[in-house]
């Protein structure tokens, strides 16, 4: 009797236990299924996240996301190259766009985007090495019903594009000035020809009619006429040089005499040296072999270098121009005793739009253009300079055998 009760109790307990275990097994199975579903969802989410990150990093522009407080939340790998400190995560938009004021709603693209407006601006930034870069920025709002509005920024470095545009503008301006100078030169040339022609006619009369030279009232006339003729032809020479410089270079290559190019340049700049009491000395090697090149381009090279030498001198000074030939290379050097260039800036002088001159006195294109022209001719240009001691630019070009 007791045995039967114990068996019945054990069966009841077993059933109860089995039922409990069954429910546990069912519960754990359901949990396991949910875990598997979550893992699959997480894998899909990670794949999507990686895809978005790949797209984010593949963009060649700097991309930054600002939260609703105007601080950097995310950035791609380009931002550290453009603005390593200003776009650090947690940095405010103030660091990049308005460091001097706390807020600038009308001009800050981030603040405009957070207000729900799309904004495009251009701005410049000067790096620690003094080089100015140009940037275009597009800011758009990111609307999300679950969180407050954020701002998406695209930052594009357009320095090369902007420099090319400025170079084209400068080239167009110089072309217009060249056309104007050519027109004025032609207009001046005509009356100068008449002045020189009539002066020569009067001088011929003095020579053919001796009685005129015997008239005491006309004693100085012959000397005066000779001065008029000489100065008229000197003016015509300057105008002819100006007309030569005003002609556009068509890139054609021919035989060029460097000494002749330098003489043409000096004909145009001597008036400046006389006015500013700067002495120009020439040491030009005679019978200098010619080179093959673009005469118009080389005129521009030596005009740039000569004008830079003259402009570096305040008050009286000296500019030395020399040419020589050795080992098949023509060397032309222009040396001055002007203000010189500091060693810190020497590596930057060939950069477009870098200039040590005051605002309005130069765009910084001369040496960049000079460097490119010399390289196209297969030559090289070097500079030696000490601040306060002057500079020496040396151009070397391969000679040609006729």
PDB file of C-alpha atoms in Angstrom, residues 138-388:
ATOM      1  CA  UNK A 138      28.022  73.252 -48.294  1.00  0.00           C
ATOM      2  CA  UNK A 139      25.937  72.743 -45.151  1.00  0.00           C
ATOM      3  CA  UNK A 140      22.589  70.918 -45.127  1.00  0.00           C
ATOM      4  CA  UNK A 141      20.277  69.975 -42.223  1.00  0.00           C
ATOM      5  CA  UNK A 142      19.759  66.338 -41.209  1.00  0.00           C
ATOM      6  CA  UNK A 143      16.140  65.974 -40.061  1.00  0.00           C
ATOM      7  CA  UNK A 144      15.385  63.016 -37.795  1.00  0.00           C
ATOM      8  CA  UNK A 145      12.097  62.791 -35.834  1.00  0.00           C
ATOM      9  CA  UNK A 146      13.815  60.786 -33.078  1.00  0.00           C
ATOM     10  CA  UNK A 147      16.630  63.289 -32.450  1.00  0.00           C
ATOM     11  CA  UNK A 148      17.123  67.014 -32.850  1.00  0.00           C
ATOM     12  CA  UNK A 149      18.329  68.475 -36.154  1.00  0.00           C
ATOM     13  CA  UNK A 150      21.979  67.947 -37.022  1.00  0.00           C
ATOM     14  CA  UNK A 151      24.169  69.534 -39.701  1.00  0.00           C
ATOM     15  CA  UNK A 152      25.999  67.773 -42.555  1.00  0.00           C
ATOM     16  CA  UNK A 153      29.031  69.665 -43.918  1.00  0.00           C
ATOM     17  CA  UNK A 154      30.988  69.129 -47.129  1.00  0.00           C
ATOM     18  CA  UNK A 155      34.330  70.984 -47.210  1.00  0.00           C
ATOM     19  CA  UNK A 156      36.133  71.155 -50.557  1.00  0.00           C
ATOM     20  CA  UNK A 157      39.658  72.483 -51.073  1.00  0.00           C
ATOM     21  CA  UNK A 158      39.421  74.621 -54.241  1.00  0.00           C
ATOM     22  CA  UNK A 159      42.806  76.333 -53.948  1.00  0.00           C
ATOM     23  CA  UNK A 160      44.172  75.079 -57.277  1.00  0.00           C
ATOM     24  CA  UNK A 161      40.969  75.988 -59.092  1.00  0.00           C
ATOM     25  CA  UNK A 162      40.884  79.453 -57.533  1.00  0.00           C
ATOM     26  CA  UNK A 163      44.545  80.104 -58.338  1.00  0.00           C
ATOM     27  CA  UNK A 164      43.965  79.094 -61.949  1.00  0.00           C
ATOM     28  CA  UNK A 165      41.011  81.465 -62.120  1.00  0.00           C
ATOM     29  CA  UNK A 166      43.083  84.300 -60.674  1.00  0.00           C
ATOM     30  CA  UNK A 167      45.897  83.509 -63.098  1.00  0.00           C
ATOM     31  CA  UNK A 168      43.462  83.662 -66.010  1.00  0.00           C
ATOM     32  CA  UNK A 169      42.101  86.967 -64.721  1.00  0.00           C
ATOM     33  CA  UNK A 170      45.619  88.338 -64.375  1.00  0.00           C
ATOM     34  CA  UNK A 171      46.573  87.068 -67.824  1.00  0.00           C
ATOM     35  CA  UNK A 172      43.465  88.677 -69.302  1.00  0.00           C
ATOM     36  CA  UNK A 173      44.245  91.942 -67.539  1.00  0.00           C
ATOM     37  CA  UNK A 174      47.839  91.890 -68.729  1.00  0.00           C
ATOM     38  CA  UNK A 175      46.652  91.114 -72.242  1.00  0.00           C
ATOM     39  CA  UNK A 176      44.351  94.137 -72.138  1.00  0.00           C
ATOM     40  CA  UNK A 177      47.163  96.309 -70.800  1.00  0.00           C
ATOM     41  CA  UNK A 178      49.435  94.996 -73.550  1.00  0.00           C
ATOM     42  CA  UNK A 179      46.897  95.889 -76.226  1.00  0.00           C
ATOM     43  CA  UNK A 180      46.452  99.359 -74.703  1.00  0.00           C
ATOM     44  CA  UNK A 181      50.220  99.859 -74.492  1.00  0.00           C
ATOM     45  CA  UNK A 182      50.628  98.757 -78.100  1.00  0.00           C
ATOM     46  CA  UNK A 183      47.972 101.234 -79.238  1.00  0.00           C
ATOM     47  CA  UNK A 184      49.518 104.099 -77.251  1.00  0.00           C
ATOM     48  CA  UNK A 185      52.991 103.175 -78.504  1.00  0.00           C
ATOM     49  CA  UNK A 186      51.836 103.324 -82.120  1.00  0.00           C
ATOM     50  CA  UNK A 187      50.220 106.710 -81.527  1.00  0.00           C
ATOM     51  CA  UNK A 188      53.418 108.071 -79.948  1.00  0.00           C
ATOM     52  CA  UNK A 189      55.625 106.554 -82.623  1.00  0.00           C
ATOM     53  CA  UNK A 190      54.042 108.585 -85.425  1.00  0.00           C
ATOM     54  CA  UNK A 191      54.732 112.087 -83.992  1.00  0.00           C
ATOM     55  CA  UNK A 192      58.198 110.971 -82.850  1.00  0.00           C
ATOM     56  CA  UNK A 193      58.982 109.966 -86.414  1.00  0.00           C
ATOM     57  CA  UNK A 194      57.934 113.424 -87.585  1.00  0.00           C
ATOM     58  CA  UNK A 195      60.033 115.152 -84.885  1.00  0.00           C
ATOM     59  CA  UNK A 196      63.112 113.110 -85.752  1.00  0.00           C
ATOM     60  CA  UNK A 197      62.528 113.570 -89.506  1.00  0.00           C
ATOM     61  CA  UNK A 198      62.193 117.371 -89.315  1.00  0.00           C
ATOM     62  CA  UNK A 199      65.198 117.625 -86.980  1.00  0.00           C
ATOM     63  CA  UNK A 200      67.294 115.630 -89.447  1.00  0.00           C
ATOM     64  CA  UNK A 201      66.097 117.864 -92.306  1.00  0.00           C
ATOM     65  CA  UNK A 202      67.152 121.006 -90.402  1.00  0.00           C
ATOM     66  CA  UNK A 203      70.503 119.431 -89.560  1.00  0.00           C
ATOM     67  CA  UNK A 204      71.066 118.644 -93.247  1.00  0.00           C
ATOM     68  CA  UNK A 205      70.369 122.313 -94.066  1.00  0.00           C
ATOM     69  CA  UNK A 206      73.023 123.378 -91.565  1.00  0.00           C
ATOM     70  CA  UNK A 207      75.487 121.075 -93.235  1.00  0.00           C
ATOM     71  CA  UNK A 208      74.594 122.094 -96.788  1.00  0.00           C
ATOM     72  CA  UNK A 209      74.415 125.859 -96.113  1.00  0.00           C
ATOM     73  CA  UNK A 210      77.608 127.011 -94.351  1.00  0.00           C
ATOM     74  CA  UNK A 211      76.265 130.548 -93.940  1.00  0.00           C
ATOM     75  CA  UNK A 212      73.767 129.266 -91.379  1.00  0.00           C
ATOM     76  CA  UNK A 213      76.542 128.021 -89.096  1.00  0.00           C
ATOM     77  CA  UNK A 214      78.226 131.444 -89.375  1.00  0.00           C
ATOM     78  CA  UNK A 215      75.152 133.227 -88.026  1.00  0.00           C
ATOM     79  CA  UNK A 216      75.897 133.850 -84.297  1.00  0.00           C
ATOM     80  CA  UNK A 217      72.188 133.577 -83.473  1.00  0.00           C
ATOM     81  CA  UNK A 218      72.228 129.922 -84.635  1.00  0.00           C
ATOM     82  CA  UNK A 219      75.410 128.836 -82.875  1.00  0.00           C
ATOM     83  CA  UNK A 220      73.709 126.309 -80.577  1.00  0.00           C
ATOM     84  CA  UNK A 221      71.078 125.136 -83.050  1.00  0.00           C
ATOM     85  CA  UNK A 222      73.151 122.312 -84.523  1.00  0.00           C
ATOM     86  CA  UNK A 223      73.880 120.905 -81.044  1.00  0.00           C
ATOM     87  CA  UNK A 224      70.217 121.186 -80.102  1.00  0.00           C
ATOM     88  CA  UNK A 225      69.113 119.369 -83.254  1.00  0.00           C
ATOM     89  CA  UNK A 226      71.575 116.540 -82.612  1.00  0.00           C
ATOM     90  CA  UNK A 227      70.152 116.103 -79.090  1.00  0.00           C
ATOM     91  CA  UNK A 228      66.568 116.111 -80.458  1.00  0.00           C
ATOM     92  CA  UNK A 229      67.431 113.460 -83.034  1.00  0.00           C
ATOM     93  CA  UNK A 230      69.312 111.272 -80.534  1.00  0.00           C
ATOM     94  CA  UNK A 231      66.573 111.408 -77.875  1.00  0.00           C
ATOM     95  CA  UNK A 232      63.807 110.889 -80.434  1.00  0.00           C
ATOM     96  CA  UNK A 233      65.421 107.689 -81.662  1.00  0.00           C
ATOM     97  CA  UNK A 234      66.002 106.587 -78.081  1.00  0.00           C
ATOM     98  CA  UNK A 235      62.274 107.050 -77.415  1.00  0.00           C
ATOM     99  CA  UNK A 236      61.501 105.102 -80.574  1.00  0.00           C
ATOM    100  CA  UNK A 237      63.767 102.308 -79.344  1.00  0.00           C
ATOM    101  CA  UNK A 238      61.887 102.172 -76.029  1.00  0.00           C
ATOM    102  CA  UNK A 239      58.558 102.112 -77.865  1.00  0.00           C
ATOM    103  CA  UNK A 240      59.757  99.351 -80.182  1.00  0.00           C
ATOM    104  CA  UNK A 241      60.788  97.314 -77.125  1.00  0.00           C
ATOM    105  CA  UNK A 242      57.394  97.969 -75.557  1.00  0.00           C
ATOM    106  CA  UNK A 243      55.679  96.781 -78.741  1.00  0.00           C
ATOM    107  CA  UNK A 244      57.847  93.661 -78.708  1.00  0.00           C
ATOM    108  CA  UNK A 245      56.807  92.897 -75.115  1.00  0.00           C
ATOM    109  CA  UNK A 246      53.149  93.547 -75.890  1.00  0.00           C
ATOM    110  CA  UNK A 247      53.037  90.790 -78.489  1.00  0.00           C
ATOM    111  CA  UNK A 248      51.480  87.595 -77.181  1.00  0.00           C
ATOM    112  CA  UNK A 249      53.647  84.520 -77.054  1.00  0.00           C
ATOM    113  CA  UNK A 250      52.431  81.867 -79.469  1.00  0.00           C
ATOM    114  CA  UNK A 251      54.756  79.277 -77.954  1.00  0.00           C
ATOM    115  CA  UNK A 252      56.865  79.085 -81.108  1.00  0.00           C
ATOM    116  CA  UNK A 253      60.496  78.107 -80.599  1.00  0.00           C
ATOM    117  CA  UNK A 254      63.330  79.744 -82.446  1.00  0.00           C
ATOM    118  CA  UNK A 255      66.935  80.839 -82.091  1.00  0.00           C
ATOM    119  CA  UNK A 256      67.256  83.373 -79.267  1.00  0.00           C
ATOM    120  CA  UNK A 257      70.167  85.578 -78.253  1.00  0.00           C
ATOM    121  CA  UNK A 258      70.066  86.027 -74.472  1.00  0.00           C
ATOM    122  CA  UNK A 259      72.236  89.161 -74.588  1.00  0.00           C
ATOM    123  CA  UNK A 260      69.799  90.767 -77.002  1.00  0.00           C
ATOM    124  CA  UNK A 261      66.850  89.841 -74.763  1.00  0.00           C
ATOM    125  CA  UNK A 262      68.577  91.429 -71.776  1.00  0.00           C
ATOM    126  CA  UNK A 263      69.372  94.583 -73.746  1.00  0.00           C
ATOM    127  CA  UNK A 264      65.704  94.907 -74.703  1.00  0.00           C
ATOM    128  CA  UNK A 265      64.701  94.538 -71.058  1.00  0.00           C
ATOM    129  CA  UNK A 266      67.270  97.092 -69.903  1.00  0.00           C
ATOM    130  CA  UNK A 267      66.039  99.563 -72.518  1.00  0.00           C
ATOM    131  CA  UNK A 268      62.671  99.519 -70.771  1.00  0.00           C
ATOM    132  CA  UNK A 269      63.841  99.650 -67.148  1.00  0.00           C
ATOM    133  CA  UNK A 270      66.748 102.094 -67.303  1.00  0.00           C
ATOM    134  CA  UNK A 271      64.428 105.060 -66.706  1.00  0.00           C
ATOM    135  CA  UNK A 272      63.397 103.496 -63.390  1.00  0.00           C
ATOM    136  CA  UNK A 273      66.990 102.965 -62.325  1.00  0.00           C
ATOM    137  CA  UNK A 274      67.943 106.556 -63.189  1.00  0.00           C
ATOM    138  CA  UNK A 275      64.908 107.941 -61.364  1.00  0.00           C
ATOM    139  CA  UNK A 276      65.625 105.930 -58.220  1.00  0.00           C
ATOM    140  CA  UNK A 277      69.421 106.341 -58.374  1.00  0.00           C
ATOM    141  CA  UNK A 278      70.048 102.653 -58.903  1.00  0.00           C
ATOM    142  CA  UNK A 279      73.131 101.762 -60.918  1.00  0.00           C
ATOM    143  CA  UNK A 280      72.840  98.917 -63.416  1.00  0.00           C
ATOM    144  CA  UNK A 281      76.079  97.285 -64.531  1.00  0.00           C
ATOM    145  CA  UNK A 282      76.353  94.752 -67.358  1.00  0.00           C
ATOM    146  CA  UNK A 283      78.889  91.977 -67.801  1.00  0.00           C
ATOM    147  CA  UNK A 284      77.634  90.301 -70.966  1.00  0.00           C
ATOM    148  CA  UNK A 285      79.904  87.761 -72.623  1.00  0.00           C
ATOM    149  CA  UNK A 286      80.491  88.618 -76.246  1.00  0.00           C
ATOM    150  CA  UNK A 287      79.845  85.979 -78.933  1.00  0.00           C
ATOM    151  CA  UNK A 288      77.500  84.180 -76.552  1.00  0.00           C
ATOM    152  CA  UNK A 289      76.038  81.059 -78.220  1.00  0.00           C
ATOM    153  CA  UNK A 290      72.293  81.262 -78.876  1.00  0.00           C
ATOM    154  CA  UNK A 291      69.652  79.026 -77.372  1.00  0.00           C
ATOM    155  CA  UNK A 292      66.459  77.556 -78.772  1.00  0.00           C
ATOM    156  CA  UNK A 293      63.400  78.926 -77.034  1.00  0.00           C
ATOM    157  CA  UNK A 294      60.378  81.193 -76.938  1.00  0.00           C
ATOM    158  CA  UNK A 295      61.694  84.756 -77.155  1.00  0.00           C
ATOM    159  CA  UNK A 296      58.517  86.313 -75.729  1.00  0.00           C
ATOM    160  CA  UNK A 297      58.529  83.950 -72.753  1.00  0.00           C
ATOM    161  CA  UNK A 298      62.206  84.623 -72.005  1.00  0.00           C
ATOM    162  CA  UNK A 299      61.624  88.382 -72.212  1.00  0.00           C
ATOM    163  CA  UNK A 300      58.983  87.946 -69.528  1.00  0.00           C
ATOM    164  CA  UNK A 301      61.409  85.906 -67.399  1.00  0.00           C
ATOM    165  CA  UNK A 302      64.166  88.499 -67.417  1.00  0.00           C
ATOM    166  CA  UNK A 303      61.746  91.414 -67.088  1.00  0.00           C
ATOM    167  CA  UNK A 304      60.304  89.785 -63.938  1.00  0.00           C
ATOM    168  CA  UNK A 305      63.733  89.136 -62.441  1.00  0.00           C
ATOM    169  CA  UNK A 306      65.058  92.609 -63.284  1.00  0.00           C
ATOM    170  CA  UNK A 307      61.982  94.389 -61.910  1.00  0.00           C
ATOM    171  CA  UNK A 308      62.149  92.320 -58.721  1.00  0.00           C
ATOM    172  CA  UNK A 309      65.794  93.322 -58.295  1.00  0.00           C
ATOM    173  CA  UNK A 310      64.997  97.021 -58.772  1.00  0.00           C
ATOM    174  CA  UNK A 311      61.973  96.892 -56.458  1.00  0.00           C
ATOM    175  CA  UNK A 312      63.980  95.222 -53.688  1.00  0.00           C
ATOM    176  CA  UNK A 313      66.213  98.308 -53.386  1.00  0.00           C
ATOM    177  CA  UNK A 314      65.129 101.333 -51.391  1.00  0.00           C
ATOM    178  CA  UNK A 315      67.096 104.415 -52.300  1.00  0.00           C
ATOM    179  CA  UNK A 316      70.461 104.107 -54.033  1.00  0.00           C
ATOM    180  CA  UNK A 317      71.720 100.667 -54.919  1.00  0.00           C
ATOM    181  CA  UNK A 318      73.332  98.382 -57.474  1.00  0.00           C
ATOM    182  CA  UNK A 319      72.023  95.736 -59.863  1.00  0.00           C
ATOM    183  CA  UNK A 320      74.520  93.553 -61.744  1.00  0.00           C
ATOM    184  CA  UNK A 321      73.533  91.563 -64.830  1.00  0.00           C
ATOM    185  CA  UNK A 322      75.950  89.017 -66.264  1.00  0.00           C
ATOM    186  CA  UNK A 323      75.968  86.279 -68.887  1.00  0.00           C
ATOM    187  CA  UNK A 324      78.447  83.505 -69.599  1.00  0.00           C
ATOM    188  CA  UNK A 325      78.738  80.121 -71.327  1.00  0.00           C
ATOM    189  CA  UNK A 326      80.254  76.939 -69.955  1.00  0.00           C
ATOM    190  CA  UNK A 327      79.864  73.254 -70.798  1.00  0.00           C
ATOM    191  CA  UNK A 328      77.043  73.898 -73.255  1.00  0.00           C
ATOM    192  CA  UNK A 329      74.967  75.914 -70.767  1.00  0.00           C
ATOM    193  CA  UNK A 330      74.161  79.616 -70.989  1.00  0.00           C
ATOM    194  CA  UNK A 331      74.141  81.295 -67.579  1.00  0.00           C
ATOM    195  CA  UNK A 332      72.417  84.626 -66.908  1.00  0.00           C
ATOM    196  CA  UNK A 333      72.545  86.085 -63.410  1.00  0.00           C
ATOM    197  CA  UNK A 334      70.807  89.106 -61.912  1.00  0.00           C
ATOM    198  CA  UNK A 335      72.236  90.264 -58.590  1.00  0.00           C
ATOM    199  CA  UNK A 336      71.074  93.121 -56.355  1.00  0.00           C
ATOM    200  CA  UNK A 337      72.045  94.606 -52.998  1.00  0.00           C
ATOM    201  CA  UNK A 338      68.448  95.074 -51.878  1.00  0.00           C
ATOM    202  CA  UNK A 339      66.464  93.836 -48.894  1.00  0.00           C
ATOM    203  CA  UNK A 340      67.011  90.134 -49.596  1.00  0.00           C
ATOM    204  CA  UNK A 341      64.794  87.207 -48.626  1.00  0.00           C
ATOM    205  CA  UNK A 342      64.785  85.414 -45.278  1.00  0.00           C
ATOM    206  CA  UNK A 343      65.778  81.739 -45.265  1.00  0.00           C
ATOM    207  CA  UNK A 344      62.320  80.834 -43.915  1.00  0.00           C
ATOM    208  CA  UNK A 345      60.646  82.175 -47.060  1.00  0.00           C
ATOM    209  CA  UNK A 346      63.124  81.000 -49.703  1.00  0.00           C
ATOM    210  CA  UNK A 347      61.304  77.714 -50.359  1.00  0.00           C
ATOM    211  CA  UNK A 348      57.972  79.515 -50.851  1.00  0.00           C
ATOM    212  CA  UNK A 349      58.944  82.176 -53.384  1.00  0.00           C
ATOM    213  CA  UNK A 350      58.080  79.904 -56.337  1.00  0.00           C
ATOM    214  CA  UNK A 351      54.533  79.293 -55.073  1.00  0.00           C
ATOM    215  CA  UNK A 352      51.772  81.104 -57.013  1.00  0.00           C
ATOM    216  CA  UNK A 353      50.502  84.220 -55.232  1.00  0.00           C
ATOM    217  CA  UNK A 354      53.192  84.134 -52.573  1.00  0.00           C
ATOM    218  CA  UNK A 355      54.733  87.598 -52.288  1.00  0.00           C
ATOM    219  CA  UNK A 356      56.798  89.523 -49.769  1.00  0.00           C
ATOM    220  CA  UNK A 357      55.642  92.845 -51.226  1.00  0.00           C
ATOM    221  CA  UNK A 358      53.081  95.101 -49.645  1.00  0.00           C
ATOM    222  CA  UNK A 359      49.419  94.739 -50.557  1.00  0.00           C
ATOM    223  CA  UNK A 360      48.769  96.273 -53.952  1.00  0.00           C
ATOM    224  CA  UNK A 361      52.413  96.070 -55.084  1.00  0.00           C
ATOM    225  CA  UNK A 362      52.431  92.531 -56.402  1.00  0.00           C
ATOM    226  CA  UNK A 363      50.332  89.409 -56.828  1.00  0.00           C
ATOM    227  CA  UNK A 364      53.139  86.895 -56.408  1.00  0.00           C
ATOM    228  CA  UNK A 365      52.761  85.506 -59.934  1.00  0.00           C
ATOM    229  CA  UNK A 366      56.087  86.697 -61.395  1.00  0.00           C
ATOM    230  CA  UNK A 367      58.419  84.062 -59.958  1.00  0.00           C
ATOM    231  CA  UNK A 368      55.890  81.231 -60.354  1.00  0.00           C
ATOM    232  CA  UNK A 369      55.497  82.076 -64.049  1.00  0.00           C
ATOM    233  CA  UNK A 370      59.263  82.535 -64.397  1.00  0.00           C
ATOM    234  CA  UNK A 371      59.921  79.095 -62.885  1.00  0.00           C
ATOM    235  CA  UNK A 372      57.459  77.403 -65.251  1.00  0.00           C
ATOM    236  CA  UNK A 373      58.884  79.106 -68.355  1.00  0.00           C
ATOM    237  CA  UNK A 374      62.457  78.127 -67.466  1.00  0.00           C
ATOM    238  CA  UNK A 375      61.425  74.513 -66.818  1.00  0.00           C
ATOM    239  CA  UNK A 376      59.665  74.366 -70.203  1.00  0.00           C
ATOM    240  CA  UNK A 377      62.953  75.420 -71.814  1.00  0.00           C
ATOM    241  CA  UNK A 378      64.782  72.536 -70.130  1.00  0.00           C
ATOM    242  CA  UNK A 379      66.672  74.906 -67.873  1.00  0.00           C
ATOM    243  CA  UNK A 380      66.922  75.656 -64.181  1.00  0.00           C
ATOM    244  CA  UNK A 381      66.729  78.700 -61.939  1.00  0.00           C
ATOM    245  CA  UNK A 382      68.391  79.112 -58.558  1.00  0.00           C
ATOM    246  CA  UNK A 383      68.336  81.808 -55.898  1.00  0.00           C
ATOM    247  CA  UNK A 384      70.859  82.850 -53.295  1.00  0.00           C
ATOM    248  CA  UNK A 385      69.737  85.431 -50.784  1.00  0.00           C
ATOM    249  CA  UNK A 386      70.378  86.791 -47.314  1.00  0.00           C
ATOM    250  CA  UNK A 387      67.994  89.070 -45.536  1.00  0.00           C
ATOM    251  CA  UNK A 388      69.318  92.616 -45.669  1.00  0.00           C
TER     252      UNK A 388
END
